[in-house]
Amino acid sequence: MSQDVILYTNPLSRGRIARWMLEEIGCPYKTEILDYGPPMRTPDYLKVSPLGKVPAIRHGDQVVSECAAICAYLADAFPEAGLAPPPAERGSYYRALFFAAGPFEAAATDRHFGLEPEEGRQQRMAGYGSFTRMMDALVKIVPADGYIAGDRFTAADVYLGCQVGWGMRFGSLEERPELVDYWARASDREAFRRAMAIDEELAAKEAG
């Protein structure tokens, strides 16, 4: 596809993940900033993001919401950027994307709201078991060196990396050494610094 990407976002949101991905790819894109509240609940925007949240993207006639899906879509739509492993080598890549979007997100959100399941039946039913089990699995998923897919930086490092880095920054994750080291590697990217600078400037304008 040759059409520019439209990024629907707010600088104080998970939209920063999608922007980082777009900066990694280097494709032309336009940004539409949405304020929280009614602007995210209009009938037109709900066709883009059924939950009325950001980020979302439009690429030609394709519309994608949910951060993990956006990262995976962009990696496939722009293969020249090299942000997805070959299909036969995507085991760790897919596991990291869906672990972060599923058990990780659910466990962190539940703990934030004081809803961690009790031992026994509740933990058996919860997809993540317990917050501690999720954390123990997470430190096994992040590599001791390199990236999720080995020496290759991919979309999985954008998504899981942001979840890890911002989780530690805002206190929703324990700062285990494995996570600190992984985030330091994953975020040491020019595209990450560009993306953060763009959103910091936008956030400052919103605040002013």
Short mmCIF file of C-alpha atoms in Angstrom, two decimals:
data_model
loop_
_atom_site.label_atom_id
_atom_site.label_comp_id
_atom_site.label_asym_id
_atom_site.label_seq_id
_atom_site.Cartn_x
_atom_site.Cartn_y
_atom_site.Cartn_z
CA MET A 1 0.00 0.00 0.00
CA SER A 2 1.22 3.49 -0.77
CA GLN A 3 -1.33 5.47 1.26
CA ASP A 4 -0.14 7.43 4.25
CA VAL A 5 -1.07 6.12 7.67
CA ILE A 6 -3.35 8.19 9.92
CA LEU A 7 -2.60 7.85 13.63
CA TYR A 8 -5.46 8.64 16.00
CA THR A 9 -3.93 9.37 19.36
CA ASN A 10 -3.53 11.50 22.43
CA PRO A 11 -0.03 12.35 23.69
CA LEU A 12 -0.98 11.11 27.17
CA SER A 13 -1.99 7.62 26.08
CA ARG A 14 -0.82 4.28 24.73
CA GLY A 15 -0.73 6.11 21.43
CA ARG A 16 2.94 6.62 22.22
CA ILE A 17 3.48 2.95 21.47
CA ALA A 18 1.95 3.28 18.00
CA ARG A 19 3.94 6.43 17.30
CA TRP A 20 7.18 4.67 18.23
CA MET A 21 6.27 1.86 15.84
CA LEU A 22 5.58 4.36 13.06
CA GLU A 23 8.88 6.12 13.69
CA GLU A 24 10.68 2.76 13.49
CA ILE A 25 9.05 2.00 10.15
CA GLY A 26 9.76 5.45 8.75
CA CYS A 27 6.58 5.57 6.69
CA PRO A 28 4.71 8.84 6.07
CA TYR A 29 1.92 9.32 8.58
CA LYS A 30 -0.49 11.97 9.75
CA THR A 31 -1.61 12.52 13.32
CA GLU A 32 -5.10 13.29 14.53
CA ILE A 33 -5.17 14.26 18.20
CA LEU A 34 -8.34 13.35 20.10
CA ASP A 35 -9.20 14.74 23.50
CA TYR A 36 -10.54 12.38 26.12
CA GLY A 37 -14.30 12.30 26.52
CA PRO A 38 -16.83 13.14 23.80
CA PRO A 39 -14.31 13.39 20.90
CA MET A 40 -13.51 9.70 21.38
CA ARG A 41 -17.20 8.75 21.48
CA THR A 42 -18.44 10.24 18.23
CA PRO A 43 -20.18 7.84 15.82
CA ASP A 44 -17.43 8.38 13.24
CA TYR A 45 -14.62 7.57 15.65
CA LEU A 46 -16.42 4.56 17.10
CA LYS A 47 -16.27 3.09 13.60
CA VAL A 48 -12.49 3.36 13.88
CA SER A 49 -12.17 2.23 17.50
CA PRO A 50 -15.27 0.42 18.81
CA LEU A 51 -14.19 0.99 22.43
CA GLY A 52 -13.74 4.69 21.83
CA LYS A 53 -10.10 4.62 22.84
CA VAL A 54 -6.76 5.55 21.32
CA PRO A 55 -4.61 4.66 19.55
CA ALA A 56 -5.99 3.49 16.25
CA ILE A 57 -4.68 3.75 12.72
CA ARG A 58 -6.12 3.98 9.24
CA HIS A 59 -4.04 2.76 6.30
CA GLY A 60 -5.89 2.97 3.03
CA ASP A 61 -9.09 1.00 3.62
CA GLN A 62 -7.64 -0.85 6.61
CA VAL A 63 -8.53 0.30 10.13
CA VAL A 64 -6.75 -1.18 13.13
CA SER A 65 -7.21 -0.53 16.85
CA GLU A 66 -5.52 -2.18 19.87
CA CYS A 67 -1.80 -1.53 20.33
CA ALA A 68 -0.53 -5.06 19.82
CA ALA A 69 -2.58 -5.39 16.64
CA ILE A 70 -1.31 -2.03 15.37
CA CYS A 71 2.30 -3.07 15.94
CA ALA A 72 1.83 -6.44 14.24
CA TYR A 73 -0.10 -4.91 11.33
CA LEU A 74 2.49 -2.23 10.64
CA ALA A 75 5.33 -4.75 10.76
CA ASP A 76 3.57 -6.82 8.09
CA ALA A 77 2.37 -3.86 6.01
CA PHE A 78 5.89 -2.44 5.78
CA PRO A 79 8.14 -5.53 5.57
CA GLU A 80 11.06 -3.48 4.29
CA ALA A 81 11.48 -2.12 7.84
CA GLY A 82 12.40 -5.61 9.05
CA LEU A 83 10.30 -5.40 12.21
CA ALA A 84 8.86 -8.92 12.04
CA PRO A 85 10.79 -12.19 11.88
CA PRO A 86 10.12 -14.60 9.01
CA PRO A 87 6.85 -16.51 9.61
CA ALA A 88 8.69 -19.72 10.50
CA GLU A 89 10.57 -17.88 13.27
CA ARG A 90 7.69 -16.07 14.97
CA GLY A 91 7.11 -18.26 18.04
CA SER A 92 8.75 -15.95 20.59
CA TYR A 93 7.51 -12.89 18.68
CA TYR A 94 3.84 -13.89 18.87
CA ARG A 95 4.13 -15.11 22.43
CA ALA A 96 5.54 -11.77 23.61
CA LEU A 97 2.90 -9.73 21.76
CA PHE A 98 -0.04 -11.73 23.07
CA PHE A 99 1.37 -12.26 26.56
CA ALA A 100 1.71 -8.49 26.92
CA ALA A 101 -1.77 -7.82 25.52
CA GLY A 102 -3.40 -10.58 27.57
CA PRO A 103 -2.06 -11.91 30.89
CA PHE A 104 0.31 -8.98 31.47
CA GLU A 105 -2.27 -6.26 30.88
CA ALA A 106 -5.00 -8.07 32.81
CA ALA A 107 -2.80 -8.81 35.83
CA ALA A 108 -1.44 -5.27 36.05
CA THR A 109 -4.90 -3.71 35.68
CA ASP A 110 -6.50 -6.00 38.25
CA ARG A 111 -3.77 -5.31 40.79
CA HIS A 112 -4.10 -1.55 40.23
CA PHE A 113 -7.79 -1.75 41.12
CA GLY A 114 -7.29 -4.20 44.00
CA LEU A 115 -8.90 -7.11 42.16
CA GLU A 116 -6.15 -9.72 42.28
CA PRO A 117 -7.76 -13.20 42.43
CA GLU A 118 -7.53 -15.24 45.60
CA GLU A 119 -5.78 -18.59 45.71
CA GLY A 120 -7.73 -21.62 44.55
CA ARG A 121 -10.58 -21.45 42.04
CA GLN A 122 -10.19 -17.73 41.27
CA GLN A 123 -6.54 -18.14 40.31
CA ARG A 124 -7.32 -21.23 38.25
CA MET A 125 -9.95 -19.30 36.32
CA ALA A 126 -7.88 -16.15 35.80
CA GLY A 127 -5.83 -16.39 32.63
CA TYR A 128 -2.76 -15.02 34.39
CA GLY A 129 -3.20 -17.04 37.59
CA SER A 130 -1.79 -14.43 39.93
CA PHE A 131 0.27 -11.28 39.61
CA THR A 132 3.33 -13.10 40.96
CA ARG A 133 2.95 -15.90 38.43
CA MET A 134 2.64 -13.35 35.65
CA MET A 135 5.83 -11.59 36.81
CA ASP A 136 7.71 -14.87 37.05
CA ALA A 137 6.65 -15.73 33.49
CA LEU A 138 7.53 -12.26 32.23
CA VAL A 139 11.15 -12.44 33.36
CA LYS A 140 11.44 -15.74 31.48
CA ILE A 141 9.99 -14.23 28.31
CA VAL A 142 12.34 -11.23 28.17
CA PRO A 143 15.76 -12.29 26.88
CA ALA A 144 18.95 -12.11 28.94
CA ASP A 145 20.51 -10.23 26.03
CA GLY A 146 19.40 -9.07 22.63
CA TYR A 147 15.71 -8.89 21.82
CA ILE A 148 12.60 -11.05 21.79
CA ALA A 149 13.45 -12.52 18.38
CA GLY A 150 17.17 -12.91 19.09
CA ASP A 151 19.51 -10.32 17.58
CA ARG A 152 16.64 -8.76 15.62
CA PHE A 153 14.68 -5.82 17.09
CA THR A 154 11.00 -6.28 16.20
CA ALA A 155 7.50 -4.98 16.81
CA ALA A 156 7.31 -7.28 19.84
CA ASP A 157 10.07 -5.24 21.49
CA VAL A 158 8.15 -2.04 20.82
CA TYR A 159 4.99 -3.36 22.45
CA LEU A 160 6.33 -5.52 25.27
CA GLY A 161 9.13 -3.04 25.88
CA CYS A 162 6.71 -0.17 26.42
CA GLN A 163 4.57 -2.25 28.75
CA VAL A 164 7.66 -3.14 30.79
CA GLY A 165 9.25 0.30 30.77
CA TRP A 166 6.15 2.26 31.61
CA GLY A 167 4.97 -0.33 34.10
CA MET A 168 8.19 0.13 36.06
CA ARG A 169 8.10 3.89 35.66
CA PHE A 170 4.61 4.20 37.10
CA GLY A 171 5.02 1.54 39.76
CA SER A 172 2.69 -1.14 38.40
CA LEU A 173 5.59 -3.56 37.85
CA GLU A 174 8.40 -4.64 40.12
CA GLU A 175 11.79 -3.39 38.95
CA ARG A 176 13.37 -6.80 38.57
CA PRO A 177 16.92 -6.69 37.14
CA GLU A 178 15.94 -8.70 34.05
CA LEU A 179 13.27 -6.16 33.18
CA VAL A 180 15.45 -3.12 33.86
CA ASP A 181 18.18 -4.50 31.57
CA TYR A 182 15.75 -5.47 28.82
CA TRP A 183 14.04 -2.08 28.78
CA ALA A 184 17.38 -0.29 28.65
CA ARG A 185 18.26 -2.23 25.49
CA ALA A 186 14.84 -2.02 23.86
CA SER A 187 14.46 1.73 24.37
CA ASP A 188 17.95 2.66 23.18
CA ARG A 189 16.61 3.57 19.75
CA GLU A 190 16.62 6.80 17.78
CA ALA A 191 13.04 6.12 16.72
CA PHE A 192 11.99 5.83 20.37
CA ARG A 193 13.64 9.15 21.22
CA ARG A 194 12.01 10.85 18.23
CA ALA A 195 8.59 9.49 19.10
CA MET A 196 8.82 10.51 22.74
CA ALA A 197 9.99 14.01 21.80
CA ILE A 198 7.02 14.47 19.49
CA ASP A 199 4.51 13.42 22.14
CA GLU A 200 6.21 15.40 24.91
CA GLU A 201 5.92 18.53 22.77
CA LEU A 202 2.26 17.79 22.02
CA ALA A 203 1.55 17.13 25.69
CA ALA A 204 3.17 20.44 26.65
CA LYS A 205 0.98 22.27 24.14
CA GLU A 206 -2.12 20.54 25.49
CA ALA A 207 -1.17 21.53 29.04
CA GLY A 208 -0.48 25.11 28.01
#
